[in-house]
Coordinates of N, CA and C in Angstrom, one line a residue:
M28 N 0.8 -1.2 0.0 CA 0.0 0.0 0.0 C 0.9 1.2 0.0
R29 N 0.6 2.2 -0.9 CA 1.4 3.4 -0.9 C 1.2 4.2 0.3
R30 N 2.2 5.0 0.6 CA 2.2 5.8 1.9 C 1.0 6.7 1.9
E31 N 0.7 7.4 0.8 CA -0.4 8.3 0.8 C -1.7 7.6 1.0
A32 N -1.9 6.4 0.5 CA -3.1 5.7 0.7 C -3.2 5.2 2.1
L33 N -2.1 4.8 2.7 CA -2.1 4.4 4.1 C -2.5 5.6 5.0
I34 N -1.9 6.7 4.7 CA -2.3 7.9 5.5 C -3.7 8.2 5.4
H35 N -4.2 8.1 4.2 CA -5.7 8.4 3.9 C -6.6 7.5 4.7
W36 N -6.2 6.2 4.7 CA -7.0 5.2 5.3 C -6.7 5.0 6.8
A37 N -5.7 5.7 7.3 CA -5.3 5.5 8.7 C -6.5 5.7 9.7
P38 N -7.3 6.8 9.6 CA -8.4 6.9 10.6 C -9.3 5.8 10.6
V39 N -9.7 5.3 9.4 CA -10.6 4.2 9.3 C -10.0 2.9 9.9
L40 N -8.7 2.7 9.6 CA -8.0 1.5 10.1 C -7.9 1.5 11.6
V41 N -7.7 2.7 12.2 CA -7.6 2.8 13.6 C -8.9 2.5 14.3
M42 N -10.0 3.1 13.7 CA -11.3 2.8 14.3 C -11.7 1.3 14.2
V43 N -11.3 0.7 13.1 CA -11.6 -0.8 12.9 C -10.8 -1.6 13.9
A44 N -9.5 -1.3 14.0 CA -8.6 -2.0 14.9 C -9.0 -1.8 16.4
L45 N -9.3 -0.6 16.8 CA -9.7 -0.4 18.2 C -11.0 -1.1 18.5
S46 N -12.0 -1.1 17.6 CA -13.2 -1.7 17.8 C -13.1 -3.2 17.9
I47 N -12.2 -3.8 17.1 CA -12.0 -5.3 17.2 C -11.2 -5.6 18.5
L48 N -10.2 -4.8 18.8 CA -9.5 -5.1 20.1 C -10.4 -5.0 21.3
L49 N -11.3 -4.0 21.3 CA -12.2 -3.9 22.4 C -13.2 -5.0 22.4
G50 N -13.6 -5.5 21.2 CA -14.5 -6.6 21.1 C -14.0 -7.9 21.6
L51 N -12.6 -8.0 21.6 CA -12.0 -9.2 22.2 C -12.2 -9.4 23.7
G52 N -12.5 -8.3 24.3 CA -12.8 -8.3 25.8 C -14.2 -8.7 26.1
E53 N -15.0 -8.9 25.1 CA -16.4 -9.4 25.2 C -17.1 -8.5 26.2
E54 N -17.9 -9.1 27.1 CA -18.8 -8.4 28.0 C -18.1 -7.5 29.0
Q55 N -16.9 -8.0 29.5 CA -16.2 -7.2 30.5 C -15.7 -5.8 29.9
L56 N -15.1 -5.8 28.7 CA -14.7 -4.6 28.1 C -15.9 -3.7 27.6
R57 N -17.0 -4.4 27.2 CA -18.2 -3.7 26.8 C -18.7 -2.9 28.0
Q58 N -18.8 -3.5 29.2 CA -19.3 -2.8 30.4 C -18.3 -1.7 30.8
W59 N -17.0 -1.9 30.6 CA -16.0 -0.9 31.0 C -16.0 0.3 30.1
G60 N -16.3 0.0 28.8 CA -16.2 1.1 27.8 C -17.5 1.8 27.3
R61 N -18.6 1.2 27.6 CA -19.8 1.8 27.1 C -20.1 3.2 27.7
Y62 N -20.8 4.0 26.8 CA -21.4 5.2 27.4 C -22.3 4.9 28.5
D63 N -22.1 5.4 29.7 CA -22.9 5.0 30.8 C -23.1 6.3 31.6
R64 N -24.3 6.8 31.7 CA -24.6 8.0 32.4 C -24.1 8.1 33.8
V65 N -24.4 7.0 34.6 CA -24.0 7.0 36.0 C -22.5 7.0 36.1
A66 N -21.8 6.3 35.3 CA -20.3 6.2 35.3 C -19.7 7.6 34.9
L67 N -20.3 8.2 33.9 CA -19.9 9.6 33.5 C -20.0 10.6 34.6
D68 N -21.1 10.5 35.3 CA -21.4 11.4 36.5 C -20.3 11.1 37.6
A69 N -19.8 9.9 37.6 CA -18.7 9.6 38.6 C -17.3 9.9 38.1
G70 N -17.2 10.5 36.9 CA -15.9 11.0 36.3 C -15.2 10.1 35.4
E71 N -15.9 9.0 34.9 CA -15.3 8.1 34.0 C -15.5 8.6 32.5
F72 N -14.7 9.6 32.2 CA -14.9 10.4 30.9 C -14.4 9.6 29.7
W73 N -13.6 8.6 29.9 CA -13.1 7.8 28.7 C -14.2 7.2 28.0
R74 N -15.3 7.0 28.7 CA -16.5 6.4 28.0 C -17.1 7.3 26.9
L75 N -16.8 8.6 26.9 CA -17.3 9.4 25.8 C -16.6 9.0 24.5
I76 N -15.5 8.4 24.6 CA -14.8 7.9 23.4 C -15.1 6.4 23.2
T77 N -14.8 5.6 24.2 CA -14.9 4.1 24.0 C -16.4 3.7 23.8
G78 N -17.3 4.4 24.2 CA -18.7 4.1 24.0 C -19.1 3.9 22.5
H79 N -18.3 4.6 21.7 CA -18.5 4.5 20.2 C -17.8 3.3 19.6
L80 N -16.9 2.7 20.4 CA -16.0 1.7 19.8 C -16.3 0.3 20.3
V81 N -17.1 0.2 21.4 CA -17.6 -1.1 21.9 C -18.9 -1.4 21.3
H82 N -19.3 -2.7 21.2 CA -20.5 -3.0 20.5 C -21.3 -4.1 21.3
L83 N -22.6 -4.2 20.9 CA -23.5 -5.2 21.6 C -23.0 -6.6 21.4
S84 N -22.5 -6.9 20.2 CA -22.1 -8.3 19.9 C -21.1 -8.3 18.7
W85 N -20.6 -9.4 18.4 CA -19.7 -9.5 17.2 C -20.5 -9.2 16.0
G86 N -21.8 -9.6 15.9 CA -22.6 -9.2 14.7 C -22.8 -7.7 14.6
H87 N -23.0 -7.0 15.7 CA -23.1 -5.6 15.7 C -21.8 -4.9 15.3
L88 N -20.7 -5.4 15.8 CA -19.4 -4.9 15.4 C -19.1 -5.1 13.9
W89 N -19.4 -6.3 13.4 CA -19.1 -6.5 12.0 C -20.0 -5.7 11.0
L90 N -21.2 -5.5 11.4 CA -22.1 -4.6 10.6 C -21.5 -3.2 10.6
N91 N -21.1 -2.7 11.7 CA -20.6 -1.3 11.8 C -19.3 -1.2 11.0
I92 N -18.4 -2.2 11.2 CA -17.1 -2.2 10.4 C -17.4 -2.2 8.9
A93 N -18.3 -3.1 8.5 CA -18.6 -3.2 7.1 C -19.1 -1.9 6.5
A94 N -20.0 -1.2 7.3 CA -20.5 0.1 6.8 C -19.4 1.1 6.8
L95 N -18.5 1.1 7.7 CA -17.4 2.1 7.7 C -16.5 1.8 6.5
V96 N -16.1 0.6 6.3 CA -15.2 0.3 5.2 C -15.9 0.6 3.8
M97 N -17.2 0.3 3.7 CA -17.9 0.6 2.5 C -17.9 2.2 2.2
M98 N -18.1 2.9 3.3 CA -18.1 4.4 3.2 C -16.7 4.8 2.8
A99 N -15.7 4.3 3.4 CA -14.3 4.7 3.1 C -14.0 4.4 1.6
V100 N -14.5 3.3 1.0 CA -14.3 3.0 -0.4 C -15.1 4.0 -1.2
L101 N -16.4 4.2 -0.9 CA -17.3 5.2 -1.6 C -16.7 6.6 -1.6
F102 N -16.2 7.0 -0.5 CA -15.7 8.4 -0.3 C -14.2 8.5 -0.5
D103 N -13.6 7.5 -1.1 CA -12.2 7.5 -1.3 C -11.8 8.7 -2.2
G104 N -10.9 9.5 -1.8 CA -10.5 10.7 -2.6 C -11.4 11.9 -2.3
L105 N -12.5 11.7 -1.6 CA -13.4 12.8 -1.3 C -13.2 13.4 0.1
M106 N -12.8 12.5 1.0 CA -12.5 12.9 2.4 C -11.1 12.6 2.7
S107 N -10.4 13.6 3.2 CA -9.0 13.4 3.6 C -8.9 12.8 5.0
A108 N -7.8 12.4 5.4 CA -7.6 11.8 6.7 C -8.1 12.7 7.8
S109 N -7.8 14.0 7.6 CA -8.2 15.0 8.6 C -9.7 15.2 8.6
D110 N -10.4 15.0 7.4 CA -11.8 15.1 7.3 C -12.5 13.9 8.1
W111 N -11.9 12.7 7.9 CA -12.4 11.5 8.7 C -12.3 11.8 10.2
I112 N -11.1 12.3 10.6 CA -10.9 12.5 12.0 C -11.8 13.5 12.6
L113 N -12.0 14.6 11.9 CA -12.9 15.7 12.3 C -14.3 15.2 12.4
A114 N -14.7 14.5 11.3 CA -16.1 14.0 11.3 C -16.3 13.0 12.4
S115 N -15.4 12.2 12.7 CA -15.5 11.2 13.8 C -15.6 11.8 15.1
I116 N -14.7 12.8 15.4 CA -14.7 13.5 16.7 C -16.0 14.3 16.9
I117 N -16.4 15.1 15.9 CA -17.5 15.9 16.1 C -18.8 15.1 16.1
S118 N -18.9 14.1 15.3 CA -20.1 13.2 15.4 C -20.2 12.5 16.8
A119 N -19.1 12.0 17.2 CA -19.1 11.3 18.6 C -19.5 12.3 19.7
A120 N -18.9 13.5 19.6 CA -19.2 14.5 20.6 C -20.6 15.0 20.5
S121 N -21.2 15.1 19.3 CA -22.6 15.5 19.2 C -23.5 14.4 19.8
I122 N -23.1 13.2 19.6 CA -23.9 12.1 20.2 C -23.8 12.2 21.8
D123 N -22.6 12.3 22.3 CA -22.4 12.4 23.7 C -23.2 13.5 24.3
I124 N -23.1 14.7 23.7 CA -23.7 15.9 24.3 C -25.3 15.7 24.1
G125 N -25.7 15.2 23.0 CA -27.1 15.0 22.8 C -27.7 14.1 23.7
L126 N -27.1 12.9 23.9 CA -27.6 11.9 24.9 C -27.6 12.5 26.3
Y127 N -26.5 13.1 26.7 CA -26.4 13.6 28.0 C -27.4 14.7 28.4
L128 N -27.5 15.7 27.4 CA -28.3 16.8 27.7 C -29.8 16.7 27.3
L129 N -30.0 16.0 26.2 CA -31.4 16.0 25.6 C -32.1 14.6 25.9
A130 N -31.4 13.6 26.3 CA -32.0 12.3 26.5 C -31.6 11.7 27.8
P131 N -32.0 12.4 28.9 CA -31.5 11.9 30.3 C -32.0 10.5 30.6
D132 N -33.1 10.0 29.9 CA -33.6 8.7 30.2 C -32.7 7.6 29.6
I133 N -31.8 8.0 28.7 CA -30.8 7.0 28.1 C -29.7 6.8 29.1
V134 N -29.6 5.6 29.6 CA -28.7 5.2 30.6 C -27.4 4.8 30.0
W135 N -27.4 4.0 28.9 CA -26.2 3.5 28.3 C -26.3 3.4 26.8
Y136 N -25.2 3.4 26.1 CA -25.1 3.3 24.6 C -23.8 2.7 24.2
V137 N -23.9 1.9 23.1 CA -22.7 1.4 22.5 C -22.8 1.4 21.0
G138 N -21.7 1.5 20.3 CA -21.7 1.3 18.9 C -21.2 2.5 18.1
L139 N -20.9 2.2 16.9 CA -20.3 3.2 15.9 C -21.4 3.8 15.0
S140 N -22.6 3.2 15.0 CA -23.6 3.6 14.0 C -24.0 5.1 14.0
G141 N -24.0 5.7 15.2 CA -24.3 7.1 15.3 C -23.3 7.9 14.6
S142 N -22.0 7.6 14.9 CA -20.9 8.4 14.2 C -20.9 8.1 12.7
L143 N -21.3 6.9 12.3 CA -21.3 6.5 10.9 C -22.3 7.4 10.2
H144 N -23.4 7.8 10.8 CA -24.4 8.7 10.2 C -23.7 10.1 9.9
G145 N -22.9 10.5 10.9 CA -22.3 11.8 10.7 C -21.2 11.7 9.6
M146 N -20.5 10.7 9.5 CA -19.5 10.5 8.5 C -20.2 10.4 7.1
M147 N -21.3 9.7 7.1 CA -22.1 9.6 5.8 C -22.5 11.0 5.3
I148 N -23.0 11.8 6.2 CA -23.4 13.2 5.8 C -22.2 13.9 5.2
V149 N -21.0 13.9 5.8 CA -19.8 14.5 5.3 C -19.5 14.0 3.9
G150 N -19.5 12.7 3.8 CA -19.1 12.0 2.5 C -20.1 12.4 1.4
A151 N -21.4 12.5 1.8 CA -22.4 12.8 0.8 C -22.2 14.2 0.3
F152 N -21.8 15.1 1.2 CA -21.5 16.5 0.7 C -20.3 16.5 -0.2
G153 N -19.3 15.6 0.1 CA -18.2 15.4 -0.8 C -18.6 15.0 -2.2
L154 N -19.6 14.0 -2.2 CA -20.1 13.5 -3.5 C -20.8 14.7 -4.3
L155 N -21.4 15.6 -3.6 CA -22.1 16.7 -4.2 C -21.1 17.5 -5.1
R156 N -19.9 17.6 -4.6 CA -18.9 18.3 -5.4 C -18.4 17.5 -6.6
S157 N -18.3 16.2 -6.5 CA -17.7 15.4 -7.6 C -18.8 14.7 -8.5
Y158 N -19.9 14.2 -7.9 CA -20.9 13.5 -8.6 C -22.3 13.8 -7.9
P159 N -22.8 15.0 -8.2 CA -24.0 15.5 -7.6 C -25.2 14.5 -7.5
P160 N -25.6 13.8 -8.5 CA -26.7 12.9 -8.4 C -26.6 11.9 -7.2
L161 N -25.4 11.3 -7.1 CA -25.2 10.3 -6.1 C -25.2 11.0 -4.7
G162 N -24.6 12.2 -4.6 CA -24.7 12.9 -3.3 C -26.1 13.3 -2.9
Y163 N -26.9 13.7 -3.8 CA -28.3 14.0 -3.5 C -29.1 12.8 -3.1
I164 N -28.9 11.7 -3.8 CA -29.5 10.5 -3.5 C -29.2 10.0 -2.1
L165 N -27.9 10.1 -1.8 CA -27.4 9.7 -0.4 C -28.0 10.5 0.7
L166 N -27.9 11.9 0.5 CA -28.5 12.8 1.5 C -30.0 12.5 1.7
F167 N -30.7 12.3 0.6 CA -32.1 12.0 0.6 C -32.4 10.7 1.4
G168 N -31.6 9.7 1.1 CA -31.8 8.4 1.7 C -31.5 8.5 3.2
V169 N -30.5 9.2 3.6 CA -30.2 9.3 5.1 C -31.3 10.1 5.7
G170 N -31.7 11.2 5.1 CA -32.8 12.0 5.6 C -34.1 11.2 5.8
V171 N -34.5 10.4 4.9 CA -35.7 9.6 5.0 C -35.5 8.6 6.1
K172 N -34.3 8.0 6.2 CA -34.0 7.0 7.3 C -34.2 7.7 8.6
L173 N -33.6 8.8 8.8 CA -33.6 9.5 10.1 C -35.1 9.9 10.4
I174 N -35.8 10.4 9.5 CA -37.2 10.7 9.7 C -38.0 9.5 10.1
W175 N -37.8 8.4 9.4 CA -38.5 7.1 9.7 C -38.2 6.7 11.2
E176 N -36.9 6.8 11.5 CA -36.5 6.3 12.9 C -37.1 7.2 14.0
Q177 N -37.2 8.5 13.7 CA -37.7 9.4 14.7 C -39.2 9.3 14.9
L178 N -39.9 9.0 13.8 CA -41.4 8.9 13.8 C -41.9 7.5 14.1
I179 N -41.2 6.5 13.6 CA -41.7 5.1 13.7 C -40.8 4.2 14.6
G180 N -39.5 4.4 14.5 CA -38.6 3.6 15.3 C -37.5 3.0 14.4
P181 N -36.7 2.1 14.9 CA -35.7 1.5 14.1 C -36.2 0.9 12.9
I182 N -35.4 0.9 11.8 CA -35.8 0.3 10.6 C -36.0 -1.2 10.8
P183 N -36.9 -1.8 10.1 CA -37.1 -3.3 10.3 C -35.9 -4.1 10.2
F184 N -35.8 -5.1 11.1 CA -34.7 -6.0 11.2 C -33.4 -5.5 11.8
S185 N -33.3 -4.2 12.0 CA -32.0 -3.6 12.5 C -31.7 -4.1 13.9
E186 N -32.8 -4.3 14.8 CA -32.5 -4.8 16.2 C -32.1 -6.2 16.2
S187 N -32.8 -7.0 15.3 CA -32.4 -8.5 15.3 C -31.1 -8.7 14.7
T188 N -30.7 -7.8 13.7 CA -29.4 -7.9 13.1 C -28.3 -7.5 14.0
S189 N -28.5 -6.5 14.8 CA -27.4 -5.9 15.7 C -27.4 -6.7 17.0
G190 N -28.4 -7.4 17.3 CA -28.3 -8.2 18.6 C -28.8 -7.4 19.8
G191 N -29.6 -6.4 19.6 CA -30.1 -5.6 20.7 C -30.8 -4.3 20.3
P192 N -31.1 -3.5 21.3 CA -31.9 -2.3 20.9 C -31.0 -1.3 20.1
V193 N -31.7 -0.6 19.2 CA -31.1 0.4 18.3 C -31.5 1.8 18.9
L194 N -30.5 2.6 19.2 CA -30.8 3.9 19.8 C -30.8 4.9 18.6
V195 N -32.0 5.2 18.1 CA -32.1 6.0 17.0 C -31.8 7.5 17.3
A196 N -31.8 7.9 18.5 CA -31.4 9.2 18.9 C -29.9 9.4 18.6
A197 N -29.1 8.4 18.7 CA -27.7 8.5 18.4 C -27.5 8.7 16.9
H198 N -28.3 8.1 16.1 CA -28.2 8.3 14.7 C -28.5 9.8 14.3
L199 N -29.5 10.3 14.9 CA -29.9 11.7 14.7 C -28.8 12.7 15.2
Y200 N -28.3 12.5 16.4 CA -27.2 13.4 16.9 C -25.9 13.2 16.1
G201 N -25.6 12.0 15.7 CA -24.5 11.8 14.8 C -24.6 12.5 13.5
A202 N -25.8 12.4 12.9 CA -26.0 13.2 11.6 C -25.9 14.7 11.8
A203 N -26.4 15.2 13.0 CA -26.2 16.6 13.3 C -24.7 16.9 13.4
G204 N -23.9 16.0 14.0 CA -22.5 16.2 14.0 C -21.9 16.3 12.7
G205 N -22.4 15.5 11.7 CA -21.9 15.5 10.4 C -22.2 16.8 9.7
L206 N -23.4 17.4 10.0 CA -23.7 18.7 9.4 C -22.8 19.8 10.0
I207 N -22.5 19.7 11.3 CA -21.6 20.7 11.9 C -20.2 20.5 11.3
T208 N -19.8 19.3 11.1 CA -18.5 19.1 10.4 C -18.4 19.7 9.0
Q209 N -19.5 19.4 8.3 CA -19.6 20.0 6.9 C -19.5 21.5 6.9
I210 N -20.1 22.2 7.8 CA -20.1 23.6 7.9 C -18.6 24.1 8.2
I211 N -17.9 23.4 9.1 CA -16.5 23.7 9.4 C -15.7 23.5 8.2
L212 N -15.9 22.3 7.5 CA -15.0 22.0 6.3 C -15.3 23.0 5.2
K213 N -16.5 23.4 5.0 CA -16.8 24.4 4.0 C -16.2 25.7 4.3
R214 N -16.2 26.2 5.5 CA -15.5 27.4 5.9 C -14.0 27.3 5.7
R215 N -13.5 26.2 6.0 CA -12.1 25.9 5.9 C -11.6 26.0 4.5
R216 N -12.5 25.5 3.6 CA -12.1 25.4 2.1 C -12.4 26.7 1.4
A217 N -13.2 27.6 2.0 CA -13.5 28.9 1.4 C -12.4 29.9 1.4

């Protein structure tokens, strides 16, 4: 792999590697790393990061990794390594802030899917610059999915596929983080 390609893929590879490593710890590391409101109130702030990297099950982990890798391939050349990092950080922070401040009834959360929604938004805007029809289709699809989830609930089969409850609020907050990231990137490029 060329050095430039490795640098470009580094953020994605790091997320994949950390998620797999944490998955090896099974339930013990899942409990240690999940977003947990009570633990956060006790000062366990690492959970604001690790909560996005631990998963309900191996099936949940592989679904999130597959989605991340497919997005990395789709958005190859459209998002730089720094774009991936910024989108990851802002989407995760948006989820953490949203859950903590706007959803006090949510006690715990795990998974990368919320952040993936944010990264998808950023990538879709990248597609608008290079191939507008696909960018618009992707933004429309994500928008319809988010509306469905907020009005009806998780899309059919998502809970059985992931092995547990799907927290649709995390998808919405992650997508909001993607929009915030896009605004920052647009200003940076102007």
